[in-house]
């Protein structure tokens, strides 16, 4: 089946009892045993399993073409489950512009347990040189946050797999509508479902999707169940509901982002635009080889430094100055100040989550801010 059909049907079943077409939200924490002590409904206690979570995991696994999915209470909880599944002393290679929340997690919570290097993962020689006998995981994030760098997924897999190194791809920016990393050999995909899956900036969630049910995957399932960083039935329901429109929303985000990137790219007050869909993007050819479309996120650097960047965002009326992404409303932020002192993000960079407003209104708002 095609992705639009999967998005609508794979996360829903008609309720057996009531024949309700949309599956009800099951808030019960506990499930009744039969007289022989078994659990005929298939559920026992809601931390280990809940019908709404099962439906959500079903649709997410199918959207990415995976064998199974495990959902969490946030994207960071999903990432943490991957790190916790590694044996103590394992070595991780991650990109130097890895999502700052996960980079900080490794540095602050795992420094005594795991070892890691943050490198320019796009440089094949650098990547090969950092592999050690203890390397168990290569983390990929493409397009990256906030520089929109694109990593050649196939190339990383080609280097990792002969050495039995797991490759995990944070696919939050691309969504399975634009890019399906499992089809290029990646072992696991991670998402912050707070972003495009939720799509309305009103819930938090995370997910891991696996290509195969390996022993590491069994460990991740245990971390989900025993660690307990699970999403609520209500959040699972909201995600299933939002995912039904994901393909259409993402198409709208991509259309607007493409038009906005073209507008900014020729603007005299803009130094450069970072969008994988632009032919001027340094990894545009790699992006074309692994993405079917180029996502709804872009960054741009303004002429005039940090002061001018801050002046412009303060003049905008339609774009909301806030962090996060993937919602229907356009957001803009001065990224370096969010990421803290060790950031590599240029001080004149503004990151945009392009929403689903009419593109003419978005451009008009930017135009008045530039010209003010
Ligand atoms: C937001 C985000 C995360 C973390 O997800 P949370 O839901 O905020 O915990 C991880 N990776 C990327 C690329 C993100 O944008």
Tab-separated table of C-alpha atoms and ligand atoms in Angstrom:
chain	number	residue	atom	x	y	z
A	1	UNK	CA	0.000	0.000	0.000
A	2	UNK	CA	1.009	3.595	-0.597
A	3	UNK	CA	2.026	5.866	2.245
A	4	UNK	CA	-1.211	7.968	2.282
A	5	UNK	CA	-3.253	4.783	2.760
A	6	UNK	CA	-0.911	3.423	5.453
A	7	UNK	CA	-1.081	6.755	7.324
A	8	UNK	CA	-4.884	6.580	7.497
A	9	UNK	CA	-5.472	2.876	8.118
A	10	UNK	CA	-2.484	1.275	9.864
A	11	UNK	CA	-3.106	3.072	13.166
A	12	UNK	CA	-6.798	2.343	13.526
A	13	UNK	CA	-9.103	-0.627	13.995
A	14	UNK	CA	-12.852	-0.635	14.495
A	15	UNK	CA	-13.657	-1.369	18.146
A	16	UNK	CA	-14.927	-4.943	18.496
A	17	UNK	CA	-17.422	-4.218	21.273
A	18	UNK	CA	-19.080	-0.964	20.239
A	19	UNK	CA	-18.266	-1.040	16.495
A	20	UNK	CA	-16.930	2.501	16.898
A	21	UNK	CA	-15.106	3.302	13.651
A	22	UNK	CA	-12.389	5.253	15.450
A	23	UNK	CA	-10.673	3.196	18.129
A	24	UNK	CA	-11.518	4.557	21.615
A	25	UNK	CA	-8.919	5.962	23.997
A	26	UNK	CA	-8.266	3.243	26.572
A	27	UNK	CA	-7.301	4.960	29.816
A	28	UNK	CA	-7.505	1.848	31.998
A	29	UNK	CA	-4.178	1.108	33.655
A	30	UNK	CA	-5.054	-2.545	34.221
A	31	UNK	CA	-6.713	-5.350	32.266
A	32	UNK	CA	-8.877	-8.228	33.497
A	33	UNK	CA	-7.641	-11.803	33.676
A	34	UNK	CA	-9.690	-14.805	32.619
A	35	UNK	CA	-10.553	-17.504	35.205
A	36	UNK	CA	-7.473	-19.495	34.148
A	37	UNK	CA	-5.252	-16.481	34.958
A	38	UNK	CA	-4.418	-15.565	31.366
A	39	UNK	CA	-4.992	-12.191	29.702
A	40	UNK	CA	-7.345	-12.905	26.774
A	41	UNK	CA	-7.348	-9.230	25.679
A	42	UNK	CA	-3.585	-9.351	25.190
A	43	UNK	CA	-2.940	-6.598	27.741
A	44	UNK	CA	-2.014	-6.783	31.405
A	45	UNK	CA	-0.824	-3.395	32.705
A	46	UNK	CA	-0.585	-0.166	30.741
A	47	UNK	CA	3.153	0.442	31.261
A	48	UNK	CA	3.901	-2.784	29.378
A	49	UNK	CA	1.201	-2.355	26.749
A	50	UNK	CA	-1.876	-0.339	25.844
A	51	UNK	CA	-4.204	-0.629	22.806
A	52	UNK	CA	-3.637	2.985	21.704
A	53	UNK	CA	0.124	2.510	21.920
A	54	UNK	CA	-0.070	-0.698	19.885
A	55	UNK	CA	-1.995	1.119	17.138
A	56	UNK	CA	0.495	3.997	17.130
A	57	UNK	CA	3.474	1.623	16.966
A	58	UNK	CA	1.783	-0.236	14.119
A	59	UNK	CA	1.383	2.791	11.902
A	60	UNK	CA	4.879	4.126	12.709
A	61	UNK	CA	6.569	0.801	11.877
A	62	UNK	CA	4.717	0.625	8.559
A	63	UNK	CA	5.425	4.261	7.606
A	64	UNK	CA	9.187	3.663	7.881
A	65	UNK	CA	9.025	0.131	6.450
A	66	UNK	CA	10.300	-1.406	9.707
A	67	UNK	CA	9.647	-4.679	11.535
A	68	UNK	CA	8.594	-3.011	14.794
A	69	UNK	CA	8.345	0.355	16.552
A	70	UNK	CA	8.688	1.354	20.223
A	71	UNK	CA	7.192	4.663	21.344
A	72	UNK	CA	8.397	6.878	24.197
A	73	UNK	CA	7.308	9.984	26.088
A	74	UNK	CA	9.731	12.214	24.119
A	75	UNK	CA	12.323	12.088	21.376
A	76	UNK	CA	15.066	12.326	23.975
A	77	UNK	CA	13.645	9.301	25.833
A	78	UNK	CA	13.773	7.352	22.550
A	79	UNK	CA	17.395	8.374	21.969
A	80	UNK	CA	18.275	7.507	25.556
A	81	UNK	CA	16.890	3.986	25.100
A	82	UNK	CA	19.382	3.448	22.271
A	83	UNK	CA	22.319	4.584	24.426
A	84	UNK	CA	21.096	2.502	27.397
A	85	UNK	CA	20.918	-0.590	25.186
A	86	UNK	CA	24.722	-0.509	24.689
A	87	UNK	CA	27.114	-2.388	26.969
A	88	UNK	CA	29.161	-0.178	29.323
A	89	UNK	CA	32.403	0.917	27.658
A	90	UNK	CA	30.879	0.965	24.168
A	91	UNK	CA	32.032	3.707	21.826
A	92	UNK	CA	29.614	5.927	19.876
A	93	UNK	CA	30.402	8.060	16.842
A	94	UNK	CA	27.991	10.969	16.429
A	95	UNK	CA	27.898	14.061	14.215
A	96	UNK	CA	29.468	17.258	15.544
A	97	UNK	CA	26.161	19.034	14.927
A	98	UNK	CA	24.014	16.296	16.524
A	99	UNK	CA	20.725	17.624	17.979
A	100	UNK	CA	21.989	19.528	21.031
A	101	UNK	CA	19.578	17.839	23.468
A	102	UNK	CA	20.979	14.400	22.664
A	103	UNK	CA	24.576	15.642	22.554
A	104	UNK	CA	24.068	17.099	26.049
A	105	UNK	CA	22.482	13.841	27.198
A	106	UNK	CA	25.565	11.869	26.156
A	107	UNK	CA	27.942	14.400	27.712
A	108	UNK	CA	26.059	14.835	30.991
A	109	UNK	CA	24.441	11.463	31.657
A	110	UNK	CA	26.623	8.900	29.875
A	111	UNK	CA	30.174	10.211	30.306
A	112	UNK	CA	30.990	7.570	32.981
A	113	UNK	CA	29.351	4.701	31.092
A	114	UNK	CA	30.026	5.149	27.366
A	115	UNK	CA	32.703	6.803	25.260
A	116	UNK	CA	31.899	8.994	22.272
A	117	UNK	CA	33.361	11.202	19.569
A	118	UNK	CA	31.496	14.032	17.862
A	119	UNK	CA	32.956	14.312	14.372
A	120	UNK	CA	32.329	15.551	10.838
A	121	UNK	CA	30.556	12.368	9.803
A	122	UNK	CA	30.442	13.483	6.150
A	123	UNK	CA	34.216	13.167	5.905
A	124	UNK	CA	34.714	9.465	5.135
A	125	UNK	CA	38.376	9.446	6.172
A	126	UNK	CA	37.617	11.126	9.503
A	127	UNK	CA	34.795	8.635	10.089
A	128	UNK	CA	36.988	5.602	9.323
A	129	UNK	CA	39.783	6.938	11.532
A	130	UNK	CA	37.478	7.218	14.544
A	131	UNK	CA	36.266	3.620	14.446
A	132	UNK	CA	37.692	1.552	17.339
A	133	UNK	CA	37.226	-2.094	18.329
A	134	UNK	CA	34.701	-0.873	20.936
A	135	UNK	CA	32.649	1.193	18.449
A	136	UNK	CA	29.083	-0.148	18.577
A	137	UNK	CA	27.009	2.716	17.214
A	138	UNK	CA	27.188	5.365	14.519
A	139	UNK	CA	24.515	8.028	14.923
A	140	UNK	CA	23.343	9.855	11.826
A	141	UNK	CA	21.080	12.892	11.665
A	142	UNK	CA	20.187	14.027	8.180
A	143	UNK	CA	19.270	16.725	7.311
A	144	UNK	CA	20.903	18.026	10.470
A	145	UNK	CA	19.708	20.575	12.968
A	146	UNK	CA	20.159	23.543	12.375
A	147	UNK	CA	22.768	23.517	9.574
A	148	UNK	CA	20.752	21.224	7.280
A	149	UNK	CA	23.879	19.240	6.483
A	150	UNK	CA	23.113	16.078	4.541
A	151	UNK	CA	24.885	12.794	5.311
A	152	UNK	CA	25.230	10.059	2.694
A	153	UNK	CA	23.323	7.324	4.533
A	154	UNK	CA	24.382	4.488	2.211
A	155	UNK	CA	28.041	5.394	2.627
A	156	UNK	CA	27.864	5.310	6.451
A	157	UNK	CA	26.125	1.919	6.363
A	158	UNK	CA	28.771	0.613	3.948
A	159	UNK	CA	31.515	1.574	6.421
A	160	UNK	CA	29.682	0.459	9.589
A	161	UNK	CA	28.181	-2.906	8.746
A	162	UNK	CA	31.336	-4.895	7.875
A	163	UNK	CA	32.553	-3.973	11.392
A	164	UNK	CA	29.265	-4.974	13.074
A	165	UNK	CA	28.474	-1.386	14.022
A	166	UNK	CA	24.807	-0.426	14.368
A	167	UNK	CA	23.643	2.644	12.439
A	168	UNK	CA	20.797	4.725	13.846
A	169	UNK	CA	19.319	7.652	11.911
A	170	UNK	CA	17.460	10.558	13.503
A	171	UNK	CA	14.876	11.135	10.760
A	172	UNK	CA	12.951	13.888	12.549
A	173	UNK	CA	13.625	16.632	9.990
A	174	UNK	CA	12.882	14.503	6.928
A	175	UNK	CA	9.935	12.368	8.104
A	176	UNK	CA	9.265	9.075	6.262
A	177	UNK	CA	7.462	11.115	3.608
A	178	UNK	CA	10.768	12.621	2.414
A	179	UNK	CA	13.276	9.925	3.373
A	180	UNK	CA	13.191	6.275	4.466
A	181	UNK	CA	16.578	5.404	6.002
A	182	UNK	CA	15.764	1.720	6.648
A	183	UNK	CA	15.606	1.231	2.873
A	184	UNK	CA	19.302	2.262	2.711
A	185	UNK	CA	20.345	-0.347	5.286
A	186	UNK	CA	20.102	1.688	8.493
A	187	UNK	CA	19.329	-0.540	11.514
A	188	UNK	CA	17.065	1.807	13.432
A	189	UNK	CA	15.289	5.098	12.809
A	190	UNK	CA	14.570	7.581	15.587
A	191	UNK	CA	12.035	10.425	15.581
A	192	UNK	CA	10.934	13.154	17.872
A	193	UNK	CA	7.205	12.729	17.228
A	194	UNK	CA	6.794	16.069	19.014
A	195	UNK	CA	7.576	17.531	15.598
A	196	UNK	CA	5.952	16.550	12.257
A	197	UNK	CA	4.130	13.424	13.501
A	198	UNK	CA	2.316	15.486	16.149
A	199	UNK	CA	2.260	18.386	13.722
A	200	UNK	CA	0.325	20.833	15.897
A	201	UNK	CA	2.874	21.788	18.616
A	202	UNK	CA	0.667	20.307	21.342
A	203	UNK	CA	2.195	16.990	22.408
A	204	UNK	CA	5.552	15.352	23.108
A	205	UNK	CA	6.651	11.926	21.947
A	206	UNK	CA	9.462	9.850	20.530
A	207	UNK	CA	9.836	6.636	18.579
A	208	UNK	CA	12.389	4.054	17.517
A	209	UNK	CA	11.680	1.914	14.474
A	210	UNK	CA	13.783	-1.160	13.793
A	211	UNK	CA	14.553	-2.940	10.559
A	212	UNK	CA	14.784	-6.306	12.345
A	213	UNK	CA	13.871	-7.664	15.759
A	214	UNK	CA	17.453	-8.152	16.970
A	215	UNK	CA	18.640	-8.868	20.523
A	216	UNK	CA	19.418	-5.149	20.866
A	217	UNK	CA	15.789	-4.484	19.962
A	218	UNK	CA	14.610	-6.863	22.722
A	219	UNK	CA	16.745	-4.805	25.130
A	220	UNK	CA	15.126	-1.592	23.877
A	221	UNK	CA	11.685	-3.099	24.460
A	222	UNK	CA	12.754	-3.914	28.045
A	223	UNK	CA	14.012	-0.345	28.531
A	224	UNK	CA	10.664	0.961	27.282
A	225	UNK	CA	8.659	-1.322	29.584
A	226	UNK	CA	10.893	-1.345	32.675
A	227	UNK	CA	12.169	2.208	32.334
A	228	UNK	CA	8.594	3.344	31.833
A	229	UNK	CA	9.157	6.488	29.693
A	230	UNK	CA	6.000	5.640	27.758
A	231	UNK	CA	3.511	7.956	26.008
A	232	UNK	CA	0.024	8.337	27.522
A	233	UNK	CA	-2.995	6.755	25.765
A	234	UNK	CA	-4.242	10.285	25.002
A	235	UNK	CA	-0.946	11.254	23.335
A	236	UNK	CA	-0.927	7.980	21.374
A	237	UNK	CA	-4.450	8.732	20.180
A	238	UNK	CA	-3.534	12.307	19.176
A	239	UNK	CA	-0.500	11.034	17.260
A	240	UNK	CA	-2.541	8.420	15.379
A	241	UNK	CA	-5.023	11.166	14.508
A	242	UNK	CA	-2.321	13.590	13.294
A	243	UNK	CA	-0.446	10.959	11.305
A	244	UNK	CA	-3.494	10.460	9.064
A	245	UNK	CA	-2.726	13.843	7.455
A	246	UNK	CA	1.096	13.571	7.659
A	247	UNK	CA	1.708	12.963	3.924
A	248	UNK	CA	-0.440	15.968	2.942
A	249	UNK	CA	0.936	18.223	5.661
A	250	UNK	CA	4.539	17.386	4.753
A	251	UNK	CA	3.833	18.076	1.082
A	252	UNK	CA	2.492	21.504	2.078
A	253	UNK	CA	5.536	22.178	4.283
A	254	UNK	CA	7.878	21.165	1.432
A	255	UNK	CA	6.083	23.390	-1.114
A	256	UNK	CA	6.230	26.407	1.176
A	257	UNK	CA	9.848	25.737	2.202
A	258	UNK	CA	10.918	25.472	-1.449
A	259	UNK	CA	9.245	28.782	-2.342
A	260	UNK	CA	10.633	30.473	0.773
A	261	UNK	CA	14.151	29.158	0.101
A	262	UNK	CA	14.012	30.546	-3.454
A	263	UNK	CA	12.772	33.929	-2.192
A	264	UNK	CA	15.504	34.171	0.466
A	265	UNK	CA	18.194	32.880	-1.887
A	266	UNK	CA	17.981	35.947	-4.118
A	267	UNK	CA	17.354	38.451	-1.315
A	268	UNK	CA	20.042	41.170	-1.048
A	269	UNK	CA	19.953	41.085	2.774
A	270	UNK	CA	20.603	37.343	2.978
A	271	UNK	CA	24.143	35.971	3.042
A	272	UNK	CA	23.179	32.338	2.363
A	273	UNK	CA	20.289	29.903	2.592
A	274	UNK	CA	20.677	26.364	3.908
A	275	UNK	CA	18.047	24.127	2.293
A	276	UNK	CA	18.875	20.688	0.809
A	277	UNK	CA	16.528	21.334	-2.120
A	278	UNK	CA	18.585	24.262	-3.424
A	279	UNK	CA	21.104	23.328	-6.150
A	280	UNK	CA	23.593	25.577	-4.268
A	281	UNK	CA	23.406	23.334	-1.152
A	282	UNK	CA	26.822	21.634	-0.762
A	283	UNK	CA	25.248	18.152	-0.510
A	284	UNK	CA	22.346	18.717	-2.921
A	285	UNK	CA	23.365	15.721	-5.064
A	286	UNK	CA	23.484	13.395	-2.038
A	287	UNK	CA	20.116	14.759	-0.906
A	288	UNK	CA	18.629	13.995	-4.339
A	289	UNK	CA	19.935	10.436	-4.081
A	290	UNK	CA	18.198	9.649	-0.790
A	291	UNK	CA	15.317	12.099	-0.341
A	292	UNK	CA	12.132	12.152	-2.393
A	293	UNK	CA	11.545	15.758	-1.305
A	294	UNK	CA	13.569	18.088	0.896
A	295	UNK	CA	11.553	18.783	4.034
A	296	UNK	CA	10.024	21.829	5.640
A	297	UNK	CA	13.050	23.132	7.558
A	298	UNK	CA	15.519	25.748	6.399
A	299	UNK	CA	18.050	28.117	7.917
A	300	UNK	CA	19.411	31.371	6.574
A	301	UNK	CA	22.236	33.701	7.531
A	302	UNK	CA	21.569	37.415	7.322
A	303	UNK	CA	24.010	40.145	6.332
A	304	UNK	CA	24.729	42.333	9.346
A	305	UNK	CA	25.506	39.724	11.991
A	306	UNK	CA	23.694	38.762	15.173
A	307	UNK	CA	22.221	42.235	15.772
A	308	UNK	CA	20.528	42.273	12.365
A	309	UNK	CA	19.303	38.675	12.833
A	310	UNK	CA	17.705	39.641	16.137
A	311	UNK	CA	16.255	42.846	14.672
A	312	UNK	CA	14.547	40.880	11.904
A	313	UNK	CA	12.952	38.228	14.112
A	314	UNK	CA	11.650	40.902	16.446
A	315	UNK	CA	9.934	42.648	13.518
A	316	UNK	CA	8.160	39.520	12.243
A	317	UNK	CA	4.462	39.311	12.996
A	318	UNK	CA	3.306	36.049	11.450
A	319	UNK	CA	6.343	33.902	12.293
A	320	UNK	CA	6.416	33.103	15.999
A	321	UNK	CA	9.775	33.397	17.698
A	322	UNK	CA	10.005	30.014	19.393
A	323	UNK	CA	11.972	26.780	19.367
A	324	UNK	CA	10.689	23.408	18.069
A	325	UNK	CA	9.381	22.589	14.586
A	326	UNK	CA	6.969	20.605	12.483
A	327	UNK	CA	3.757	22.373	13.481
A	328	UNK	CA	1.254	23.951	11.099
A	329	UNK	CA	2.345	27.437	12.245
A	330	UNK	CA	5.662	28.928	11.096
A	331	UNK	CA	8.323	29.294	13.780
A	332	UNK	CA	11.630	31.134	13.633
A	333	UNK	CA	14.485	31.226	16.083
A	334	UNK	CA	17.940	32.572	16.690
A	335	UNK	CA	19.453	29.137	17.049
A	336	UNK	CA	22.887	29.865	18.566
A	337	UNK	CA	21.336	31.385	21.692
A	338	UNK	CA	19.190	28.260	22.247
A	339	UNK	CA	22.116	25.885	21.924
A	340	UNK	CA	24.353	27.539	24.517
A	341	UNK	CA	28.045	28.436	24.685
A	342	UNK	CA	29.492	25.330	22.911
A	343	UNK	CA	27.363	25.882	19.796
A	344	UNK	CA	28.926	25.796	16.316
A	345	UNK	CA	25.930	27.592	14.817
A	346	UNK	CA	26.735	30.963	13.170
A	347	UNK	CA	25.482	33.929	15.209
A	348	UNK	CA	23.682	35.431	12.199
A	349	UNK	CA	21.709	32.226	11.521
A	350	UNK	CA	17.931	32.057	11.789
A	351	UNK	CA	16.221	28.653	11.674
A	352	UNK	CA	12.743	28.445	10.189
A	353	UNK	CA	10.126	25.757	10.587
A	354	UNK	CA	8.039	26.629	7.546
A	355	UNK	CA	4.352	26.242	8.367
A	356	UNK	CA	1.243	25.790	6.292
A	357	UNK	CA	0.127	29.427	6.059
A	358	UNK	CA	-0.168	30.846	2.538
A	359	UNK	CA	3.309	31.462	1.137
A	360	UNK	CA	2.373	35.008	0.008
A	361	UNK	CA	1.635	35.975	3.626
A	362	UNK	CA	4.900	34.441	4.866
A	363	UNK	CA	6.952	36.273	2.231
A	364	UNK	CA	5.100	39.561	2.879
A	365	UNK	CA	5.926	39.269	6.585
A	366	UNK	CA	9.621	38.675	5.906
A	367	UNK	CA	9.682	41.476	3.343
A	368	UNK	CA	8.321	44.049	5.842
A	369	UNK	CA	10.823	42.851	8.473
A	370	UNK	CA	13.794	43.118	6.094
A	371	UNK	CA	12.737	46.581	4.881
A	372	UNK	CA	11.714	48.107	8.191
B	1	LIG	C1	13.316	17.800	18.950
B	1	LIG	C2	14.344	16.882	18.445
B	1	LIG	C3	14.808	15.810	19.227
B	1	LIG	C4	14.360	15.591	20.662
B	1	LIG	O1	12.998	15.315	20.776
B	1	LIG	P1	12.084	15.755	22.030
B	1	LIG	O2	10.735	15.282	21.628
B	1	LIG	O3	12.212	17.242	22.171
B	1	LIG	O4	12.613	15.061	23.241
B	1	LIG	C5	15.749	14.966	18.662
B	1	LIG	N1	16.226	15.157	17.418
B	1	LIG	C6	15.799	16.181	16.640
B	1	LIG	C7	16.365	16.341	15.273
B	1	LIG	C8	14.849	17.080	17.136
B	1	LIG	O5	14.449	18.095	16.358
